[in-house]
C-alpha positions as protocol buffer text, in pm:
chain_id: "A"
residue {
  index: 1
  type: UNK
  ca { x: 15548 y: -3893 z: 14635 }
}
residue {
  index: 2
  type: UNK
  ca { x: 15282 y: -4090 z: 14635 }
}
residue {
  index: 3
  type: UNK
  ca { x: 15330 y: -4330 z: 14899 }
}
residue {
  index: 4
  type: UNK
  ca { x: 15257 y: -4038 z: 15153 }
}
residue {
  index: 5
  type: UNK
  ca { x: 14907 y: -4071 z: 15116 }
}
residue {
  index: 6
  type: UNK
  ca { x: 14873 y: -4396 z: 15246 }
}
residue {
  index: 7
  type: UNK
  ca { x: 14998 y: -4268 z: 15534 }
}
residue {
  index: 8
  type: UNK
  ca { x: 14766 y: -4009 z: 15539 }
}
residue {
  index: 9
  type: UNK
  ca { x: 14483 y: -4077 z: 15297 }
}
residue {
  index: 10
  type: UNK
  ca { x: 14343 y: -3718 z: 15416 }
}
residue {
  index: 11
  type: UNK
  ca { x: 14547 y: -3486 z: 15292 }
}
residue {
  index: 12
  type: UNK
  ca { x: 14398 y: -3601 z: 14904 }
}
residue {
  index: 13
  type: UNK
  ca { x: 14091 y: -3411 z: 15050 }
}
residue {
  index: 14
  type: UNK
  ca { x: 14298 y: -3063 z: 15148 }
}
residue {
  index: 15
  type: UNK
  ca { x: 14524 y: -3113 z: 14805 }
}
residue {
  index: 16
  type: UNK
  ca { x: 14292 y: -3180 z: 14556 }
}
residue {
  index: 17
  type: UNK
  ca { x: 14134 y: -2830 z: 14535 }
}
residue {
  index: 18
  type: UNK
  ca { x: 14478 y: -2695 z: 14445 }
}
residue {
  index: 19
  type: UNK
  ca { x: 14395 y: -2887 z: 14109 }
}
residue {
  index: 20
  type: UNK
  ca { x: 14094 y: -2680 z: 14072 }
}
residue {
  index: 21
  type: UNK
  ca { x: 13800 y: -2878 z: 14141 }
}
residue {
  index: 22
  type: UNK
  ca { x: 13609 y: -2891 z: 14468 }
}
residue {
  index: 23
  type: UNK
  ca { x: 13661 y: -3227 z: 14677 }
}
residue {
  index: 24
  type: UNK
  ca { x: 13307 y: -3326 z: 14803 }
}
residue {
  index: 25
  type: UNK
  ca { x: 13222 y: -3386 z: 15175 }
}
residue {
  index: 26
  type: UNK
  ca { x: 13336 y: -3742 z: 15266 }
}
residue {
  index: 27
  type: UNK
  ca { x: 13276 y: -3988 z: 15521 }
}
residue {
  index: 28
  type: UNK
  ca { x: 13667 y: -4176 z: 15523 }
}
residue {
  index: 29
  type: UNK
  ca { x: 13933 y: -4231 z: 15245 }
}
residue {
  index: 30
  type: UNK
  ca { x: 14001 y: -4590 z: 15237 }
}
residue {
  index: 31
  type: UNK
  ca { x: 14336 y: -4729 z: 15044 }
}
residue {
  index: 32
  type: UNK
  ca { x: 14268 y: -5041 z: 14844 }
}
residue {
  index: 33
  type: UNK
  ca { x: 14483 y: -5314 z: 14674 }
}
residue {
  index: 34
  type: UNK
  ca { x: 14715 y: -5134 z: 14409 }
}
residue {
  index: 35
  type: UNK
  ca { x: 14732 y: -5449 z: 14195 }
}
residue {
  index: 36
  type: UNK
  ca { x: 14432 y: -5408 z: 13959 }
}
residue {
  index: 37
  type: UNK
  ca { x: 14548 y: -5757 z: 13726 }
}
residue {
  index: 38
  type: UNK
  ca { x: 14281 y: -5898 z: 13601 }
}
residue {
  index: 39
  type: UNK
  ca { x: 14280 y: -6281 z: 13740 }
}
residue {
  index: 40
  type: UNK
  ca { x: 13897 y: -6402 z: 13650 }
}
residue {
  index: 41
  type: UNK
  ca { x: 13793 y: -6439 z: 13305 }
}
residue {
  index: 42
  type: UNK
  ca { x: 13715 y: -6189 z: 13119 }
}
residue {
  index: 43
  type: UNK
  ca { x: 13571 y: -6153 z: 12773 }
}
residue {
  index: 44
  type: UNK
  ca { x: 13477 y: -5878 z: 12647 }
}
residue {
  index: 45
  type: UNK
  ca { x: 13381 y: -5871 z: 12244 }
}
residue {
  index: 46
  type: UNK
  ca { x: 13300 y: -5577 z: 12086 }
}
residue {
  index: 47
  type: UNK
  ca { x: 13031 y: -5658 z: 11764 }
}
residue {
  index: 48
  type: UNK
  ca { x: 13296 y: -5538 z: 11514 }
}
residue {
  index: 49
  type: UNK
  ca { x: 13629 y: -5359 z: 11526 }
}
residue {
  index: 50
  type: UNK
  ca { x: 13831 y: -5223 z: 11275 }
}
residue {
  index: 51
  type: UNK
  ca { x: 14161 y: -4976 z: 11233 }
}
residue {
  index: 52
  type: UNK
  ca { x: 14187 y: -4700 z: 10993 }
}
residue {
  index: 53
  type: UNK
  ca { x: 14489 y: -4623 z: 10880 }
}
residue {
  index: 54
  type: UNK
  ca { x: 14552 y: -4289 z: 10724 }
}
residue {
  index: 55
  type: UNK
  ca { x: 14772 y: -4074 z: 10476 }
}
residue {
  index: 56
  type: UNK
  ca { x: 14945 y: -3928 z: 10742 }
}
residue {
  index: 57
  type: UNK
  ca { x: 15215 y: -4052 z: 10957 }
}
residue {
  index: 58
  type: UNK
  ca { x: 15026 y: -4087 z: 11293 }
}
residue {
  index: 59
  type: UNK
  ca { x: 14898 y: -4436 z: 11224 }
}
residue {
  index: 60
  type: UNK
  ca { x: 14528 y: -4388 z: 11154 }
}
residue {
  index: 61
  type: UNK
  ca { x: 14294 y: -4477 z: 11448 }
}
residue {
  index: 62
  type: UNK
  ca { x: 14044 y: -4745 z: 11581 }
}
residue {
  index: 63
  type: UNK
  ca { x: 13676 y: -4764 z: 11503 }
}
residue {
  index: 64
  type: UNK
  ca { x: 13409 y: -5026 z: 11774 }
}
residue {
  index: 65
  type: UNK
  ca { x: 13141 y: -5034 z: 11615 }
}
residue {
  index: 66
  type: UNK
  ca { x: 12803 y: -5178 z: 11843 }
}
residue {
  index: 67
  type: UNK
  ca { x: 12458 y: -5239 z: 11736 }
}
residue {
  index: 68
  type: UNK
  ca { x: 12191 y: -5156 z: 12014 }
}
residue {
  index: 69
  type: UNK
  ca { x: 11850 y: -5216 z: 11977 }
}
residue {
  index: 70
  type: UNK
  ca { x: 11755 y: -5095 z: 12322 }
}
residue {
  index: 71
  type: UNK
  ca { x: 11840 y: -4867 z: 12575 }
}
residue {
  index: 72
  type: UNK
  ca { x: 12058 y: -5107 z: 12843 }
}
residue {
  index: 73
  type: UNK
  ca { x: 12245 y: -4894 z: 13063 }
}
residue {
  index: 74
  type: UNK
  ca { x: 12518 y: -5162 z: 13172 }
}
residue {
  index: 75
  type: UNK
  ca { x: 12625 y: -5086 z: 12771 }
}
residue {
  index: 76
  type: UNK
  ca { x: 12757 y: -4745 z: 12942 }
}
residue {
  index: 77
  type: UNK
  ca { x: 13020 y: -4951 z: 13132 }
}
residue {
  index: 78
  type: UNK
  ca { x: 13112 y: -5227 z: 12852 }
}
residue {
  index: 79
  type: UNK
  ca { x: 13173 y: -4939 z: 12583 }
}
residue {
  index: 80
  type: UNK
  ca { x: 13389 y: -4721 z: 12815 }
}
residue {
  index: 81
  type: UNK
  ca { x: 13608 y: -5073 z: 12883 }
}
residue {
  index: 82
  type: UNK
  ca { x: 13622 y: -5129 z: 12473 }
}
residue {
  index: 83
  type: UNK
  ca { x: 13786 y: -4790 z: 12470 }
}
residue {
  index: 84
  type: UNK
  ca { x: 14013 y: -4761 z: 12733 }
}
residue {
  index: 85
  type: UNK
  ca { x: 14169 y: -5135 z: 12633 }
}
residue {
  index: 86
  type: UNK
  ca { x: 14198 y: -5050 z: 12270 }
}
residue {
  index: 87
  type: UNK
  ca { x: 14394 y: -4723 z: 12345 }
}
residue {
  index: 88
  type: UNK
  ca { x: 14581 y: -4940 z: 12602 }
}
residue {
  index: 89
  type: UNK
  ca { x: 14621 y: -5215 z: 12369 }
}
residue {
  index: 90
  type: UNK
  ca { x: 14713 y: -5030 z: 12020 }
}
residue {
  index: 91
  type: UNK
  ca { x: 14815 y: -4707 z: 12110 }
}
residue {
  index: 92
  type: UNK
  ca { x: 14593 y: -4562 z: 11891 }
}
residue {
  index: 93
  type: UNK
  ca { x: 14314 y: -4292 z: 11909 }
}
residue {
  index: 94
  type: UNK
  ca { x: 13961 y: -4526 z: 11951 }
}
residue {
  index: 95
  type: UNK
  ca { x: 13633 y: -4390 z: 11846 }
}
residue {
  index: 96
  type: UNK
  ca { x: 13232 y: -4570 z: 11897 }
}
residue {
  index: 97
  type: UNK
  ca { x: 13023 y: -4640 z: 11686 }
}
residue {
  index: 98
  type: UNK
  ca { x: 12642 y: -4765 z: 11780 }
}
residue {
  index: 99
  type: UNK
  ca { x: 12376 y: -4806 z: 11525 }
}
residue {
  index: 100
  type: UNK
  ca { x: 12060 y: -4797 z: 11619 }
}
residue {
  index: 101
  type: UNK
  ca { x: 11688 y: -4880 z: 11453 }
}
residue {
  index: 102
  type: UNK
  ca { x: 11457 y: -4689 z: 11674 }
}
residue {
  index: 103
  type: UNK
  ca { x: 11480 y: -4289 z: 11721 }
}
residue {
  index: 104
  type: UNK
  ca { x: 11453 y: -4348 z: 12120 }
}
residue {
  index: 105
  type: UNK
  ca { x: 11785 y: -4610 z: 12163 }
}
residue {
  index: 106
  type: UNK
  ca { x: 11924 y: -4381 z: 11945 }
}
residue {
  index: 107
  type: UNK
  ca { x: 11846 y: -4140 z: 12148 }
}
residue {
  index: 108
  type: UNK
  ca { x: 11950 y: -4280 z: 12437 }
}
residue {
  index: 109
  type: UNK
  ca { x: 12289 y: -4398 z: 12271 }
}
residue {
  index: 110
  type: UNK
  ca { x: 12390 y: -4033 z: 12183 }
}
residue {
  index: 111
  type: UNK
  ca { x: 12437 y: -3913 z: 12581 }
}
residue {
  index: 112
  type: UNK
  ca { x: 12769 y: -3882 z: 12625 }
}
residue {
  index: 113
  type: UNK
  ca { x: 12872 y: -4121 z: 12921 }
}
residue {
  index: 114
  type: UNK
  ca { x: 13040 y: -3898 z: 13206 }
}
residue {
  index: 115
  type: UNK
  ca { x: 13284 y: -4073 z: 13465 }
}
residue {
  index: 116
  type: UNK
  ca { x: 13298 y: -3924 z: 13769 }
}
residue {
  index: 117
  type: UNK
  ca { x: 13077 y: -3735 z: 14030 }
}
residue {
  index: 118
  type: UNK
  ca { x: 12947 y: -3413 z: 14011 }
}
residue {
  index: 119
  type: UNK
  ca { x: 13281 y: -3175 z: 14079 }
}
residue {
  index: 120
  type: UNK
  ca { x: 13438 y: -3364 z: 13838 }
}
residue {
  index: 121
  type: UNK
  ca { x: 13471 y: -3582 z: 13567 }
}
residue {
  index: 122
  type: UNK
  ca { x: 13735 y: -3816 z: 13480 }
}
residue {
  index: 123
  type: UNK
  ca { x: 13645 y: -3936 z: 13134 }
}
residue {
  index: 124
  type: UNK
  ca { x: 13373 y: -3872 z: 12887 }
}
residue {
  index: 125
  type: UNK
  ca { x: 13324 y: -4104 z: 12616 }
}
residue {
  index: 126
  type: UNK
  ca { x: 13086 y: -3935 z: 12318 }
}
residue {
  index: 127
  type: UNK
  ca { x: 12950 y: -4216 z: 12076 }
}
residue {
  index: 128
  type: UNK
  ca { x: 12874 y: -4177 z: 11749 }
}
residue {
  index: 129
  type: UNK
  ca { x: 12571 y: -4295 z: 11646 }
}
residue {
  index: 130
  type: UNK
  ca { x: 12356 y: -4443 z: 11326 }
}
residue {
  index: 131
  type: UNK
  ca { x: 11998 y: -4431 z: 11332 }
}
residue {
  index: 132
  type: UNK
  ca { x: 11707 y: -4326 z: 11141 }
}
residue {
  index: 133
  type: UNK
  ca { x: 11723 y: -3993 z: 11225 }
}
residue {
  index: 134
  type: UNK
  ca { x: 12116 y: -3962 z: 11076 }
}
residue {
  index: 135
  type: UNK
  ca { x: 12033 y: -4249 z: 10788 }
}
residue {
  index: 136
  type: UNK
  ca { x: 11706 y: -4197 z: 10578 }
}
residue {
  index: 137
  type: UNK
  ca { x: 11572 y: -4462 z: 10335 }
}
residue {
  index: 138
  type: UNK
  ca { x: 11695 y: -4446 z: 10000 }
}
residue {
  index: 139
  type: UNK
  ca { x: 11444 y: -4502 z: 9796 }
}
residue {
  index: 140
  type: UNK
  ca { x: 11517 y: -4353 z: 9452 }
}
residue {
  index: 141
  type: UNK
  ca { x: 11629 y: -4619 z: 9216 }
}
residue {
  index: 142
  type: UNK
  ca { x: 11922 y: -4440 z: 9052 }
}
residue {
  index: 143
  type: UNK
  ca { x: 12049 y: -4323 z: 9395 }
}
residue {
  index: 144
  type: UNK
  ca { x: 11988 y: -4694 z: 9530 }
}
residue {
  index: 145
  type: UNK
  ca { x: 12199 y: -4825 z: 9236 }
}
residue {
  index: 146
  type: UNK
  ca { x: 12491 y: -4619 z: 9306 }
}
residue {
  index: 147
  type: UNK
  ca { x: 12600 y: -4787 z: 9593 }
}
residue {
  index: 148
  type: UNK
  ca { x: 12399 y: -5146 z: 9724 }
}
residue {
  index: 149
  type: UNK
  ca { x: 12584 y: -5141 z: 10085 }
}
residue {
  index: 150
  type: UNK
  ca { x: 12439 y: -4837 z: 10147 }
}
residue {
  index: 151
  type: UNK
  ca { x: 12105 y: -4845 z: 10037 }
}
residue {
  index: 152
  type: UNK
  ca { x: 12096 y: -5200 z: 10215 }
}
residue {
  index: 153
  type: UNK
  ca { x: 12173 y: -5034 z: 10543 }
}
residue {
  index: 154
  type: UNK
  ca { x: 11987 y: -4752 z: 10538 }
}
residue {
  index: 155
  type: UNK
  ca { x: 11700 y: -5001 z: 10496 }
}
residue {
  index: 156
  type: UNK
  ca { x: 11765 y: -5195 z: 10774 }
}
residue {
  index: 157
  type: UNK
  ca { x: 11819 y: -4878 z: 10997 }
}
residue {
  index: 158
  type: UNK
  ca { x: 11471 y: -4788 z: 10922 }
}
residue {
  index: 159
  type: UNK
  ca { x: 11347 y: -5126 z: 10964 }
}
residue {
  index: 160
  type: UNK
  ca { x: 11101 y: -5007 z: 11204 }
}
residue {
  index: 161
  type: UNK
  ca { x: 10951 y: -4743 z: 11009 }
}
residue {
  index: 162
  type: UNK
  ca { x: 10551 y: -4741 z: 10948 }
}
residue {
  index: 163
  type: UNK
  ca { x: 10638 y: -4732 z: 10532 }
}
residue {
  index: 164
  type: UNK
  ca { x: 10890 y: -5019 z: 10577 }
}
residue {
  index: 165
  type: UNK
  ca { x: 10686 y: -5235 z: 10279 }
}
residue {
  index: 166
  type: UNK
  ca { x: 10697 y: -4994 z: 10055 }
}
residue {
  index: 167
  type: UNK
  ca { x: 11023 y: -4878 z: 10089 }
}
residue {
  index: 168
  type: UNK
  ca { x: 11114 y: -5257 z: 10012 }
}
residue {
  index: 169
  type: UNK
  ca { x: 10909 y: -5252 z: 9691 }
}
residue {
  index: 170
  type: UNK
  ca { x: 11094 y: -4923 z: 9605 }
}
residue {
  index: 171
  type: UNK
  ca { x: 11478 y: -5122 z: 9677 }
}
residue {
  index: 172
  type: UNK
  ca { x: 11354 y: -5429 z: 9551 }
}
residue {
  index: 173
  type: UNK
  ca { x: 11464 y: -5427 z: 9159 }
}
residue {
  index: 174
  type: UNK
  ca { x: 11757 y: -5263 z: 9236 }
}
residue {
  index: 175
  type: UNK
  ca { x: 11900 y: -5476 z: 9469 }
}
residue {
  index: 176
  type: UNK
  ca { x: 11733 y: -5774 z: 9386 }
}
residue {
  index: 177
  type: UNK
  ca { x: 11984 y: -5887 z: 9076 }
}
residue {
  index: 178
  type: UNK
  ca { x: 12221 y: -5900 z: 9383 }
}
residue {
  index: 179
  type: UNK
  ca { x: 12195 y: -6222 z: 9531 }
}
residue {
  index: 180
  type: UNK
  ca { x: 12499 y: -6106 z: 9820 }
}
residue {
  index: 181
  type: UNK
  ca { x: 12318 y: -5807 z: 9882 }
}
residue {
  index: 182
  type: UNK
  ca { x: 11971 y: -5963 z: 9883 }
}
residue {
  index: 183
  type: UNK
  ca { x: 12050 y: -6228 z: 10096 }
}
residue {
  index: 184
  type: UNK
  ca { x: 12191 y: -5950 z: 10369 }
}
residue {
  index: 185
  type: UNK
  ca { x: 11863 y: -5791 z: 10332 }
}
residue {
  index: 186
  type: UNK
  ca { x: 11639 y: -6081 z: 10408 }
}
residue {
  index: 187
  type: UNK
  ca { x: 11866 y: -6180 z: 10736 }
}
residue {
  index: 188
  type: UNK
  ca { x: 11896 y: -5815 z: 10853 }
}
residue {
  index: 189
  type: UNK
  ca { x: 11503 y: -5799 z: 10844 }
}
residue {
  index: 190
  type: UNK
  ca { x: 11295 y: -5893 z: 11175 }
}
residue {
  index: 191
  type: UNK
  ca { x: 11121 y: -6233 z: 11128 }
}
residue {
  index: 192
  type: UNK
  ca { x: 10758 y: -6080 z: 11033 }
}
residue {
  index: 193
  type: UNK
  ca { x: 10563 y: -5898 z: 10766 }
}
residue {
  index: 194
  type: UNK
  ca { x: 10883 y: -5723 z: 10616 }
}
residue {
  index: 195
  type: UNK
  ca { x: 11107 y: -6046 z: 10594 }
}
residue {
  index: 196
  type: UNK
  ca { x: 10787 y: -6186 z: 10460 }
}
residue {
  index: 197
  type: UNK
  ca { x: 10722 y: -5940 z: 10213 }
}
residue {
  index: 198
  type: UNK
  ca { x: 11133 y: -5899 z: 10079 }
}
residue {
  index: 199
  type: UNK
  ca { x: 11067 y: -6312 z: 10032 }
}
residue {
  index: 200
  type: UNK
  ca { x: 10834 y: -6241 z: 9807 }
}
residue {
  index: 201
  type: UNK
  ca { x: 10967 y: -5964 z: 9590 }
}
residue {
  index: 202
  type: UNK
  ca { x: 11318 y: -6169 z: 9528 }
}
residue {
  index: 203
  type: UNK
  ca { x: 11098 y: -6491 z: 9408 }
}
residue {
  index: 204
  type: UNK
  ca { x: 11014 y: -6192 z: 9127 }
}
residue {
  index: 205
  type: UNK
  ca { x: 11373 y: -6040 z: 9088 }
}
residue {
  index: 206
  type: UNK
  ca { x: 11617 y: -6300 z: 9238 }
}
residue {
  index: 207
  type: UNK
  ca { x: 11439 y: -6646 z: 9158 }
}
residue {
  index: 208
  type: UNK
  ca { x: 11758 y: -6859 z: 9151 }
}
residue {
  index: 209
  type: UNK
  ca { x: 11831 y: -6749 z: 9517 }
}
residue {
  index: 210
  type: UNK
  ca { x: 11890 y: -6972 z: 9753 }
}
residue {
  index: 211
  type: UNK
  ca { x: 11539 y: -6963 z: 9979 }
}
residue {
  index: 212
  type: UNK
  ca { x: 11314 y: -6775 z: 9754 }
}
residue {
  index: 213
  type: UNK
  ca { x: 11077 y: -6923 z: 9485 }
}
residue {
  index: 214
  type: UNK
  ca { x: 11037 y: -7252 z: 9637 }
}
residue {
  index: 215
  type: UNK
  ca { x: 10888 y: -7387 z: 10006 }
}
residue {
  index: 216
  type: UNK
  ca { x: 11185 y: -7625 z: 10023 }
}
residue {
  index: 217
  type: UNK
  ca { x: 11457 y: -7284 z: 9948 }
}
residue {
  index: 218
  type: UNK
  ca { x: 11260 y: -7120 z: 10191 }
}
residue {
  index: 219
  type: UNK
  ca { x: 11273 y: -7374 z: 10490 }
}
residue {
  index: 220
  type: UNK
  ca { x: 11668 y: -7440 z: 10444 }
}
residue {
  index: 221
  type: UNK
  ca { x: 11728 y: -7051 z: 10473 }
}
residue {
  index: 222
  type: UNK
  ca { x: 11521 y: -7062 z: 10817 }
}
residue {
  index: 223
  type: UNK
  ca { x: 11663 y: -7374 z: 10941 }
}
residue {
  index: 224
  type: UNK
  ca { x: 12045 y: -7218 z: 10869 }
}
residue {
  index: 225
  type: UNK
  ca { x: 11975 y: -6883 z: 11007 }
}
residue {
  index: 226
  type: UNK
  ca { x: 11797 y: -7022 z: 11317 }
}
residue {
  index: 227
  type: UNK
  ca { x: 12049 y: -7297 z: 11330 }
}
residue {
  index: 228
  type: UNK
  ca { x: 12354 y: -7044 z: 11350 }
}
residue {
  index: 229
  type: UNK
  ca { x: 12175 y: -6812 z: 11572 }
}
residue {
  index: 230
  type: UNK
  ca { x: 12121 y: -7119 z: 11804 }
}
residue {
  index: 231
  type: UNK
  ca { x: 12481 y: -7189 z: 11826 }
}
residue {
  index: 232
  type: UNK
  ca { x: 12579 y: -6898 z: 11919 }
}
residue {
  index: 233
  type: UNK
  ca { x: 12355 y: -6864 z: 12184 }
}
residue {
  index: 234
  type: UNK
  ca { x: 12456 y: -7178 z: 12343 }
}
residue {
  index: 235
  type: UNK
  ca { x: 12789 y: -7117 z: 12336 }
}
residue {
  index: 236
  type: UNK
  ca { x: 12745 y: -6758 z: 12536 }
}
residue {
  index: 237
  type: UNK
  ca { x: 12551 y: -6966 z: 12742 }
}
residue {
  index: 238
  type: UNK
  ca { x: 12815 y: -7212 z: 12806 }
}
residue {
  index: 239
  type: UNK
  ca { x: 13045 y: -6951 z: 12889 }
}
residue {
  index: 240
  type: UNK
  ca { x: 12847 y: -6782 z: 13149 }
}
residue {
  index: 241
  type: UNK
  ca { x: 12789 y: -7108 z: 13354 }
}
residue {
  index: 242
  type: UNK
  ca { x: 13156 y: -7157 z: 13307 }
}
residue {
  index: 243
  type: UNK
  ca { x: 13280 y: -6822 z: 13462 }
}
residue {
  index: 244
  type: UNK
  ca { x: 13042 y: -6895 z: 13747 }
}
residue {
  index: 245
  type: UNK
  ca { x: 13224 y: -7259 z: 13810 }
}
residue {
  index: 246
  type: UNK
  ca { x: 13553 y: -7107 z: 13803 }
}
residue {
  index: 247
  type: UNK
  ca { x: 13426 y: -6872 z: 14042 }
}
residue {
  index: 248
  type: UNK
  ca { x: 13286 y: -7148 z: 14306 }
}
residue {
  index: 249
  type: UNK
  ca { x: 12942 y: -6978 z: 14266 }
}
residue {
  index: 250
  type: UNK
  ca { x: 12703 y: -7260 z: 14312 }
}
residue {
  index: 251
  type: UNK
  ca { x: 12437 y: -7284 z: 13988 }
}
residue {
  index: 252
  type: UNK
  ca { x: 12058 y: -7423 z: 14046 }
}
residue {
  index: 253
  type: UNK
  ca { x: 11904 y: -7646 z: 13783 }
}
residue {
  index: 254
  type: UNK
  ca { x: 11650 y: -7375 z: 13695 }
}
residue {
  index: 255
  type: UNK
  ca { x: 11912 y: -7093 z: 13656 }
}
residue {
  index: 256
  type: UNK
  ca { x: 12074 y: -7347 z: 13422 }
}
residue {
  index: 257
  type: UNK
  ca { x: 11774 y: -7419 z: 13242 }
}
residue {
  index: 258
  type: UNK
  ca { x: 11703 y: -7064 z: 13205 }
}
residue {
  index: 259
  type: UNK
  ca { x: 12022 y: -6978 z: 13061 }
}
residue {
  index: 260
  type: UNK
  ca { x: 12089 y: -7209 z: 12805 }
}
residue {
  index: 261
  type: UNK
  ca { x: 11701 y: -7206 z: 12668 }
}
residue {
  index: 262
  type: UNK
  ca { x: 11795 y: -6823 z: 12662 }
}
residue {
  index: 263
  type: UNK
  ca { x: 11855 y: -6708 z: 12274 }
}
residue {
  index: 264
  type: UNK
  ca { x: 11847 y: -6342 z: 12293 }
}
residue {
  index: 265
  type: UNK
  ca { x: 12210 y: -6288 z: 12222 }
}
residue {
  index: 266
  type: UNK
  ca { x: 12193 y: -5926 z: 12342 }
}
residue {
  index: 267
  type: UNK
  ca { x: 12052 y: -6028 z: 12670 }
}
residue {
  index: 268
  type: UNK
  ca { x: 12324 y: -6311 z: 12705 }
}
residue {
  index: 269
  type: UNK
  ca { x: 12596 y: -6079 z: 12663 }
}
residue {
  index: 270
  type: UNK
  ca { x: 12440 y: -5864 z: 12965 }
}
residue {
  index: 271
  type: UNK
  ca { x: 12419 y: -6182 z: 13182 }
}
residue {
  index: 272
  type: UNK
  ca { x: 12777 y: -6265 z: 13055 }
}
residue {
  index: 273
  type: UNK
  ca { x: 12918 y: -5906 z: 13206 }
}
residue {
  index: 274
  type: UNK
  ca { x: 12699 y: -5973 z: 13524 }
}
residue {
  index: 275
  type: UNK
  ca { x: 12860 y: -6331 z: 13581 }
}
residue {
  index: 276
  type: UNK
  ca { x: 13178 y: -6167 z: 13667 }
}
residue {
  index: 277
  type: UNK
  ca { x: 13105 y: -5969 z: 13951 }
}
residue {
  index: 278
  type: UNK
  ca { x: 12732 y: -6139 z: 14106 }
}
residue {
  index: 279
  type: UNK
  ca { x: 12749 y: -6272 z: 14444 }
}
residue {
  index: 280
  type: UNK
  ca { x: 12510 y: -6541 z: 14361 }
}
residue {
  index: 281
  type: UNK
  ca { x: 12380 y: -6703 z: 14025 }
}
residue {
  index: 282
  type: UNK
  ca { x: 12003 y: -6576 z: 14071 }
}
residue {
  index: 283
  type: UNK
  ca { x: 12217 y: -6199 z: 14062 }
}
residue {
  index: 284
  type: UNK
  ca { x: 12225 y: -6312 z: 13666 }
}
residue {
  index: 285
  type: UNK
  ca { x: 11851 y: -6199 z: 13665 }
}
residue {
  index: 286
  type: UNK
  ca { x: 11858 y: -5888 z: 13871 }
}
residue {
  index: 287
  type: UNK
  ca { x: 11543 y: -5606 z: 13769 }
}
residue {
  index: 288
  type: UNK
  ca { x: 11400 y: -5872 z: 13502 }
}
């Protein structure tokens, strides 16, 4: 049945409008290679990934959850991957999540993503997303108490908001006799003012913290944060000079150098994706 239309690619164009949609003017039909295995490497690592499992008897579902903190639109590709291999994969019903700490990614990260042309589309994947606009600040000290996860995140969602200090000041005694939940605080916050400023309240409600109330506390929680961060980096680093080897794609010493000084995790994972399909290593860098 379907071999037929490698004979006569064609008749797709006269048969498809029996399905209902309109088949678009078109220059040739071309078959390709029917084996679509996978024989590059390929990693793809979604930021965290979980399966519900519910009361019923259908076996729950998936939830990818992604945090974005700017519009990228080669995300639009990776996410619709995630979800097609974890269906694949698990046989279970995927959905996306993407938090977000500015109203415009967010914005940007609720579009549903459309797969196909314009008389039709194939797939449509519609993210659910976090941001300020879904998650305000708690900021009432009973509420806060109720439940420290939450309040913590709904602080860091609105991390960029103008009122960010006082917010803090507002969280502060609540979750400060929570060294776990303090500590999550200080490394969700942006290296600035606000980190600055949470540092300060915790030497008042947290002193026997580990990096607030002394210099030397202080340093050591920098150095381990930075030195973490740093390792990661260098290992996505590593990997995207190694999928280039294995592809016989010749690497300069300053695309090297560029790479591995690179620390932006986010933008590593976008050269990562690129690596697999560039013609040459400079392709790493294309529109920056």
């Amino acid at each position: 049945m379907h071999r037929i239309f490698r004979e006569a690619p064609d008749l797709l164009a006269r048969l498809v409008p029996e399905t209902g949609v309109e088949f678009p003017e078109y220059s040739s039909i071309e078959p390709l290679d029917t084996d679509l295995t996978e024989i590059r490497p390929l990693e793809r690592r979604v930021d965290s990934f979980f399966r519900v499992r519910t009361a019923d008897d259908e076996g729950g579902f998936l939830l990818a959850v992604e945090s974005q903190t700017k519009p990228d639109p080669d995300k639009h590709n990776s996410w619709s991957y995630y979800l097609a291999h974890m269906y694949a994969k698990y046989r279970l019903p995927p959905i996306l999540v993407v938090v977000c700490r500015d109203k415009k990614t967010a914005a940007w990260a609720e579009e549903p993503i459309c797969i196909g042309r314009r008389f039709h589309t194939s797939m449509k994947v519609f993210p659910l997303v976090l941001g300020p606009d879904r998650v305000p600040p708690i900021t009432d000290p009973e509420e806060a108490a109720k439940d420290l996860p939450l309040t913590t995140f709904s602080v860091l969602v609105n991390a960029k908001d103008p009122s960010l200090l006082a917010i803090l000041d507002a969280v502060a005694p609540v979750v400060g006799p929570s060294a776990d939940w303090a500590e999550f605080m200080e490394a969700g916050l942006d290296e600035g003012p606000a980190r600055d400023h949470w540092r300060k309240l915790m030497a008042v409600y947290t002193p026997n913290f580990p990096g607030f109330g002394s210099v030397m506390e202080e340093a050591w929680i920098k150095v381990h944060s930075d030195g973490e961060a740093k390792g990661k980096a260098e290992g996505k680093a590593e990997d995207i000079l190694r999928v280039l080897e294995v592809r016989g794609i010749e690497v300069a010493d300053s695309v090297r150098e560029r790479v591995m000084a690179c620390v932006d995790l986010e933008l590593l994972g976008t050269w990562f994706d690129r690596s697999l399909t560039v013609e040459t290593a400079e392709g790493l860098f294309a529109g920056e």
